[in-house]
Each structure stands twice: as C-alpha cells, then as structure tokens.
C-alpha cells in the first residue's frame, strides 16, 4: 500500500513515566491548527468535495451544532471517524447524593473511530532526532476534573508535566502564563500560587480566568546545571478551556 501522508516528530525525554529514566517520547511537529473553514477550503481546492467550500462549511457547522445538542441530551455519537460521549466525573458518596457542580463535572470525550483508524496504515512517521535541549510541556492535568489537555478549573490546581520547565531565573518576565486566544491578554500565575516547581513537573493554582480558550506558557531561564542568560518559552500545543 502506498504511503499518502507523512508526520514528522522530535524525541523528548520521557518524564511521564518513571520505569525507564533514559527513554524518550515522540512529539509531532504540527504545521498549524486548521479551522472548519480552512478544512473545507482545502477539500474544495484538492477535489475532495463536490460542493463549494462555503456550502461545505455551512453544512459542517450545522452538523456540529446538532451533534453538540444531542450530546448534551446524553446521546452517544458515532460518525465512523470518531465517537463522542458525555461523561460525569467525580465521586458520589452515597446512593442518595445528587449532582453537585462544586464536586462533580461533565466532560465530553472523543475517541478515534474505525474509518480514521484505518488511515493509520497510510501514514509514514519521520523521526527528526532528539529535540534541542529546550523546555517543553508534554501534558497538563486539571486536578479537580481529571481533564487532560482540555478543561481547566480556575482556583484549583493544574499539574504541568514536561522537561526543563522549572520556573527559575531573575528576568522579570519569567513565570507561568495563561494567554487568552481571543484577546491575547496574558494572565500570570502569582509566585505564591506555584505549588510545585521541579524540572519535570510544575503545579500551579489556576488564576481566576473568565470563560474562554487559553494557551499555556512556561517562561524560564532554567537549564540542567545553570541559569540561562535569556528566558525561553515552553508552549502547550493544545488549547485549554475555561467554561
């Protein structure tokens, strides 16, 4: 079978597991994040759609809106390319306990479907070698909800796993930042709200962020055995959401 696609990736120190201190984890090099509009325009120009890009975009938005509506009513979704379902997180201490938004949470879970899984055999992976000795965020976990790389809860803890992410140095612009994607407003975590500060794990109290989508940044001068002259920035490659 001919290879139709190629994914490039760099290797990073694997700080997510402790069984082998010398292993690595691959992180794909993402060209950019595509919107519904951009995907529809690509399909129209590539010949992957027999309707206009605008018509395809309109139909897609209608489908996604209806899918969200049905998910909110508790239905599961199976498109063939992905499955989706509604999940309740949190512990109920007795049979009579009711749902409490301060203790329990609702999340939507998405997983690959059979049609998407069938495309994996058409992908070639090119490992570009070990990444430069820079800071990298590999994964974040919202401690309250258990959500990974997705929902975050203001006022509660966020566990940040990565490599060389310890917040250190004397530059006034180092720290942990949440950047609002819509407004570019940067909210810095107060120094006293950095609960854990290690090279492979930083835990912070999430600031009182308004609802929206955020990019997480860790800016530090930390290196293995010294303090860098200039700060460097580690970015999480997934958007985080405050509902």
mmCIF file of C-alpha atoms in Angstrom:
data_model
loop_
_atom_site.group_PDB
_atom_site.id
_atom_site.type_symbol
_atom_site.label_atom_id
_atom_site.label_comp_id
_atom_site.label_asym_id
_atom_site.label_seq_id
_atom_site.Cartn_x
_atom_site.Cartn_y
_atom_site.Cartn_z
ATOM 1 C CA UNK A 1 0.000 0.000 0.000
ATOM 2 C CA UNK A 2 1.400 3.411 -0.956
ATOM 3 C CA UNK A 3 2.046 5.985 1.745
ATOM 4 C CA UNK A 4 -0.234 9.008 1.362
ATOM 5 C CA UNK A 5 0.781 11.080 4.372
ATOM 6 C CA UNK A 6 3.852 11.927 6.446
ATOM 7 C CA UNK A 7 4.131 13.027 10.064
ATOM 8 C CA UNK A 8 7.366 14.472 11.443
ATOM 9 C CA UNK A 9 8.294 14.244 15.116
ATOM 10 C CA UNK A 10 11.081 15.072 17.552
ATOM 11 C CA UNK A 11 12.080 12.968 20.550
ATOM 12 C CA UNK A 12 11.970 14.392 24.087
ATOM 13 C CA UNK A 13 12.981 12.981 27.472
ATOM 14 C CA UNK A 14 10.037 10.939 28.754
ATOM 15 C CA UNK A 15 9.091 12.453 32.104
ATOM 16 C CA UNK A 16 5.570 10.972 32.125
ATOM 17 C CA UNK A 17 6.698 7.526 33.308
ATOM 18 C CA UNK A 18 9.390 6.569 35.807
ATOM 19 C CA UNK A 19 10.128 2.947 34.791
ATOM 20 C CA UNK A 20 12.974 3.861 32.417
ATOM 21 C CA UNK A 21 14.804 7.137 33.134
ATOM 22 C CA UNK A 22 16.576 7.048 29.752
ATOM 23 C CA UNK A 23 13.629 6.654 27.364
ATOM 24 C CA UNK A 24 12.048 9.217 25.071
ATOM 25 C CA UNK A 25 8.627 10.315 23.901
ATOM 26 C CA UNK A 26 7.842 11.462 20.344
ATOM 27 C CA UNK A 27 6.044 14.740 19.810
ATOM 28 C CA UNK A 28 4.666 15.531 16.379
ATOM 29 C CA UNK A 29 5.646 18.719 14.620
ATOM 30 C CA UNK A 30 2.343 20.439 13.929
ATOM 31 C CA UNK A 31 2.325 22.797 10.974
ATOM 32 C CA UNK A 32 -0.676 24.705 12.304
ATOM 33 C CA UNK A 33 -4.208 24.231 13.638
ATOM 34 C CA UNK A 34 -6.887 24.157 10.920
ATOM 35 C CA UNK A 35 -10.358 25.649 11.353
ATOM 36 C CA UNK A 36 -13.545 24.241 9.821
ATOM 37 C CA UNK A 37 -13.341 26.925 7.138
ATOM 38 C CA UNK A 38 -9.754 26.058 6.233
ATOM 39 C CA UNK A 39 -10.533 22.323 6.023
ATOM 40 C CA UNK A 40 -13.492 22.983 3.731
ATOM 41 C CA UNK A 41 -11.410 25.275 1.522
ATOM 42 C CA UNK A 42 -8.697 22.599 1.308
ATOM 43 C CA UNK A 43 -11.256 19.930 0.386
ATOM 44 C CA UNK A 44 -12.732 22.123 -2.363
ATOM 45 C CA UNK A 45 -9.338 23.025 -3.847
ATOM 46 C CA UNK A 46 -7.963 19.464 -3.564
ATOM 47 C CA UNK A 47 -11.004 17.891 -5.177
ATOM 48 C CA UNK A 48 -12.179 16.167 -2.007
ATOM 49 C CA UNK A 49 -15.617 17.798 -2.104
ATOM 50 C CA UNK A 50 -18.261 18.096 -4.831
ATOM 51 C CA UNK A 51 -19.753 21.260 -3.308
ATOM 52 C CA UNK A 52 -18.323 24.710 -2.725
ATOM 53 C CA UNK A 53 -16.178 25.416 0.326
ATOM 54 C CA UNK A 54 -18.826 27.769 1.746
ATOM 55 C CA UNK A 55 -21.618 25.191 1.321
ATOM 56 C CA UNK A 56 -19.475 22.512 2.933
ATOM 57 C CA UNK A 57 -18.592 24.829 5.818
ATOM 58 C CA UNK A 58 -22.258 25.734 6.403
ATOM 59 C CA UNK A 59 -23.328 22.064 6.428
ATOM 60 C CA UNK A 60 -20.452 21.128 8.745
ATOM 61 C CA UNK A 61 -21.315 23.857 11.233
ATOM 62 C CA UNK A 62 -24.957 22.726 11.239
ATOM 63 C CA UNK A 63 -23.870 19.130 11.865
ATOM 64 C CA UNK A 64 -21.501 20.064 14.704
ATOM 65 C CA UNK A 65 -24.128 22.262 16.336
ATOM 66 C CA UNK A 66 -26.712 19.461 16.235
ATOM 67 C CA UNK A 67 -24.138 16.915 17.446
ATOM 68 C CA UNK A 68 -23.381 19.120 20.460
ATOM 69 C CA UNK A 69 -27.119 19.456 21.161
ATOM 70 C CA UNK A 70 -27.592 15.671 21.142
ATOM 71 C CA UNK A 71 -24.501 15.108 23.314
ATOM 72 C CA UNK A 72 -25.981 17.495 25.877
ATOM 73 C CA UNK A 73 -29.073 15.264 25.990
ATOM 74 C CA UNK A 74 -26.879 12.269 26.818
ATOM 75 C CA UNK A 75 -26.728 10.598 23.405
ATOM 76 C CA UNK A 76 -23.513 8.958 22.210
ATOM 77 C CA UNK A 77 -22.202 9.817 18.741
ATOM 78 C CA UNK A 78 -20.506 7.538 16.210
ATOM 79 C CA UNK A 79 -19.527 9.236 12.954
ATOM 80 C CA UNK A 80 -17.288 6.400 11.851
ATOM 81 C CA UNK A 81 -14.319 8.775 12.074
ATOM 82 C CA UNK A 82 -14.751 9.493 15.778
ATOM 83 C CA UNK A 83 -17.022 8.589 18.659
ATOM 84 C CA UNK A 84 -18.195 11.042 21.305
ATOM 85 C CA UNK A 85 -19.981 10.691 24.611
ATOM 86 C CA UNK A 86 -20.880 12.644 27.730
ATOM 87 C CA UNK A 87 -19.153 11.630 30.967
ATOM 88 C CA UNK A 88 -19.693 12.636 34.585
ATOM 89 C CA UNK A 89 -16.540 12.981 36.687
ATOM 90 C CA UNK A 90 -16.357 12.887 40.475
ATOM 91 C CA UNK A 91 -17.262 10.578 43.342
ATOM 92 C CA UNK A 92 -20.763 10.156 44.805
ATOM 93 C CA UNK A 93 -20.525 9.239 48.496
ATOM 94 C CA UNK A 94 -23.989 7.715 48.830
ATOM 95 C CA UNK A 95 -26.859 6.400 46.647
ATOM 96 C CA UNK A 96 -28.917 9.472 47.504
ATOM 97 C CA UNK A 97 -26.273 12.076 46.669
ATOM 98 C CA UNK A 98 -27.227 14.398 43.815
ATOM 99 C CA UNK A 99 -25.024 16.064 41.212
ATOM 100 C CA UNK A 100 -23.050 18.972 42.698
ATOM 101 C CA UNK A 101 -21.199 21.310 40.309
ATOM 102 C CA UNK A 102 -18.670 22.131 43.038
ATOM 103 C CA UNK A 103 -17.779 18.452 43.404
ATOM 104 C CA UNK A 104 -18.717 16.839 40.082
ATOM 105 C CA UNK A 105 -18.138 17.836 36.478
ATOM 106 C CA UNK A 106 -19.353 16.975 32.988
ATOM 107 C CA UNK A 107 -16.901 16.438 30.127
ATOM 108 C CA UNK A 108 -17.225 15.343 26.524
ATOM 109 C CA UNK A 109 -14.934 12.512 25.445
ATOM 110 C CA UNK A 110 -13.832 11.945 21.846
ATOM 111 C CA UNK A 111 -12.068 8.852 20.509
ATOM 112 C CA UNK A 112 -10.942 7.709 17.084
ATOM 113 C CA UNK A 113 -13.408 5.642 15.073
ATOM 114 C CA UNK A 114 -12.884 2.779 12.626
ATOM 115 C CA UNK A 115 -12.646 4.939 9.489
ATOM 116 C CA UNK A 116 -9.976 7.188 10.989
ATOM 117 C CA UNK A 117 -8.122 4.237 12.485
ATOM 118 C CA UNK A 118 -7.998 2.637 9.016
ATOM 119 C CA UNK A 119 -5.984 5.639 7.743
ATOM 120 C CA UNK A 120 -3.091 4.965 10.140
ATOM 121 C CA UNK A 121 -1.538 2.458 7.739
ATOM 122 C CA UNK A 122 -1.251 5.270 5.151
ATOM 123 C CA UNK A 123 0.943 7.434 7.397
ATOM 124 C CA UNK A 124 4.729 7.462 7.391
ATOM 125 C CA UNK A 125 6.458 8.741 10.543
ATOM 126 C CA UNK A 126 9.791 10.513 10.224
ATOM 127 C CA UNK A 127 11.715 10.910 13.493
ATOM 128 C CA UNK A 128 13.862 14.038 13.219
ATOM 129 C CA UNK A 129 16.065 13.082 16.174
ATOM 130 C CA UNK A 130 16.273 14.351 19.726
ATOM 131 C CA UNK A 131 14.951 17.884 20.096
ATOM 132 C CA UNK A 132 17.262 20.668 21.149
ATOM 133 C CA UNK A 133 17.774 20.949 24.890
ATOM 134 C CA UNK A 134 14.839 23.293 25.339
ATOM 135 C CA UNK A 135 11.867 23.444 27.655
ATOM 136 C CA UNK A 136 8.771 21.507 26.585
ATOM 137 C CA UNK A 137 5.299 20.959 28.080
ATOM 138 C CA UNK A 138 4.147 17.409 27.380
ATOM 139 C CA UNK A 139 0.853 17.230 29.281
ATOM 140 C CA UNK A 140 -1.313 19.114 31.759
ATOM 141 C CA UNK A 141 -3.924 17.694 34.120
ATOM 142 C CA UNK A 142 -6.733 19.628 35.767
ATOM 143 C CA UNK A 143 -6.636 18.087 39.240
ATOM 144 C CA UNK A 144 -10.299 18.812 40.084
ATOM 145 C CA UNK A 145 -11.899 17.332 36.961
ATOM 146 C CA UNK A 146 -9.168 14.945 35.857
ATOM 147 C CA UNK A 147 -9.318 16.504 32.384
ATOM 148 C CA UNK A 148 -6.072 16.130 30.405
ATOM 149 C CA UNK A 149 -5.031 18.869 27.952
ATOM 150 C CA UNK A 150 -8.591 20.200 27.805
ATOM 151 C CA UNK A 151 -10.734 21.760 30.549
ATOM 152 C CA UNK A 152 -9.230 23.770 33.412
ATOM 153 C CA UNK A 153 -10.840 24.919 36.657
ATOM 154 C CA UNK A 154 -9.989 28.421 37.958
ATOM 155 C CA UNK A 155 -8.975 28.433 41.597
ATOM 156 C CA UNK A 156 -7.912 24.765 41.525
ATOM 157 C CA UNK A 157 -4.609 23.024 40.811
ATOM 158 C CA UNK A 158 -3.125 22.349 37.365
ATOM 159 C CA UNK A 159 -0.366 19.736 37.082
ATOM 160 C CA UNK A 160 2.101 20.554 34.286
ATOM 161 C CA UNK A 161 4.396 17.723 33.132
ATOM 162 C CA UNK A 162 7.322 18.335 30.831
ATOM 163 C CA UNK A 163 11.071 18.763 30.569
ATOM 164 C CA UNK A 164 13.172 21.662 31.875
ATOM 165 C CA UNK A 165 10.088 23.635 32.915
ATOM 166 C CA UNK A 166 11.165 24.643 36.426
ATOM 167 C CA UNK A 167 10.443 28.361 36.848
ATOM 168 C CA UNK A 168 13.814 29.907 37.703
ATOM 169 C CA UNK A 169 15.866 32.996 36.897
ATOM 170 C CA UNK A 170 15.923 36.727 37.538
ATOM 171 C CA UNK A 171 14.274 38.002 34.373
ATOM 172 C CA UNK A 172 11.091 39.943 35.297
ATOM 173 C CA UNK A 173 9.096 38.133 32.600
ATOM 174 C CA UNK A 174 9.603 34.539 33.761
ATOM 175 C CA UNK A 175 6.639 32.601 35.153
ATOM 176 C CA UNK A 176 3.568 30.590 34.179
ATOM 177 C CA UNK A 177 1.101 32.386 31.906
ATOM 178 C CA UNK A 178 -2.386 31.777 30.558
ATOM 179 C CA UNK A 179 -2.859 33.673 27.279
ATOM 180 C CA UNK A 180 -6.418 34.330 26.121
ATOM 181 C CA UNK A 181 -6.566 33.193 22.483
ATOM 182 C CA UNK A 182 -9.200 35.798 21.524
ATOM 183 C CA UNK A 183 -7.753 38.862 23.243
ATOM 184 C CA UNK A 184 -4.050 37.915 23.720
ATOM 185 C CA UNK A 185 -4.417 39.046 27.328
ATOM 186 C CA UNK A 186 -1.702 37.389 29.411
ATOM 187 C CA UNK A 187 -2.533 36.345 32.982
ATOM 188 C CA UNK A 188 0.451 35.446 35.120
ATOM 189 C CA UNK A 189 0.280 32.919 37.961
ATOM 190 C CA UNK A 190 1.336 34.574 41.193
ATOM 191 C CA UNK A 191 4.618 33.262 42.567
ATOM 192 C CA UNK A 192 2.886 32.158 45.763
ATOM 193 C CA UNK A 193 0.476 30.041 43.661
ATOM 194 C CA UNK A 194 3.281 27.902 42.213
ATOM 195 C CA UNK A 195 2.746 24.874 44.470
ATOM 196 C CA UNK A 196 5.380 22.536 42.986
ATOM 197 C CA UNK A 197 8.376 23.718 40.983
ATOM 198 C CA UNK A 198 10.526 20.893 39.608
ATOM 199 C CA UNK A 199 12.304 20.401 36.257
ATOM 200 C CA UNK A 200 9.773 17.789 35.092
ATOM 201 C CA UNK A 201 6.651 18.910 36.980
ATOM 202 C CA UNK A 202 5.203 22.274 37.916
ATOM 203 C CA UNK A 203 1.893 22.538 39.762
ATOM 204 C CA UNK A 204 0.078 25.849 39.977
ATOM 205 C CA UNK A 205 -3.195 27.272 41.232
ATOM 206 C CA UNK A 206 -5.130 28.377 38.143
ATOM 207 C CA UNK A 207 -5.932 32.127 38.317
ATOM 208 C CA UNK A 208 -9.496 33.472 38.288
ATOM 209 C CA UNK A 209 -9.784 33.316 34.500
ATOM 210 C CA UNK A 210 -13.028 34.228 32.721
ATOM 211 C CA UNK A 211 -14.624 31.731 30.344
ATOM 212 C CA UNK A 212 -12.640 31.334 27.160
ATOM 213 C CA UNK A 213 -9.826 29.492 25.401
ATOM 214 C CA UNK A 214 -6.239 29.809 26.602
ATOM 215 C CA UNK A 215 -2.709 28.903 25.626
ATOM 216 C CA UNK A 216 -0.392 27.836 28.437
ATOM 217 C CA UNK A 217 3.175 29.183 28.558
ATOM 218 C CA UNK A 218 6.025 28.490 30.968
ATOM 219 C CA UNK A 219 8.784 31.092 30.650
ATOM 220 C CA UNK A 220 12.019 30.203 32.437
ATOM 221 C CA UNK A 221 15.790 30.592 32.447
ATOM 222 C CA UNK A 222 16.257 27.119 33.902
ATOM 223 C CA UNK A 223 18.856 24.763 32.444
ATOM 224 C CA UNK A 224 20.185 21.468 33.792
ATOM 225 C CA UNK A 225 23.164 22.947 35.604
ATOM 226 C CA UNK A 226 22.922 26.700 35.166
ATOM 227 C CA UNK A 227 20.684 29.703 34.617
ATOM 228 C CA UNK A 228 20.360 30.849 31.015
ATOM 229 C CA UNK A 229 21.146 34.438 30.096
ATOM 230 C CA UNK A 230 17.853 34.764 28.221
ATOM 231 C CA UNK A 231 14.479 33.202 29.136
ATOM 232 C CA UNK A 232 12.936 30.563 26.903
ATOM 233 C CA UNK A 233 9.266 29.678 26.498
ATOM 234 C CA UNK A 234 7.596 26.271 26.579
ATOM 235 C CA UNK A 235 4.148 26.138 24.986
ATOM 236 C CA UNK A 236 1.431 23.523 25.350
ATOM 237 C CA UNK A 237 0.351 22.613 21.813
ATOM 238 C CA UNK A 238 -3.273 22.115 22.845
ATOM 239 C CA UNK A 239 -5.778 24.868 23.764
ATOM 240 C CA UNK A 240 -7.203 24.897 27.298
ATOM 241 C CA UNK A 241 -10.800 25.856 28.009
ATOM 242 C CA UNK A 242 -12.488 27.612 30.920
ATOM 243 C CA UNK A 243 -16.248 27.103 30.740
#
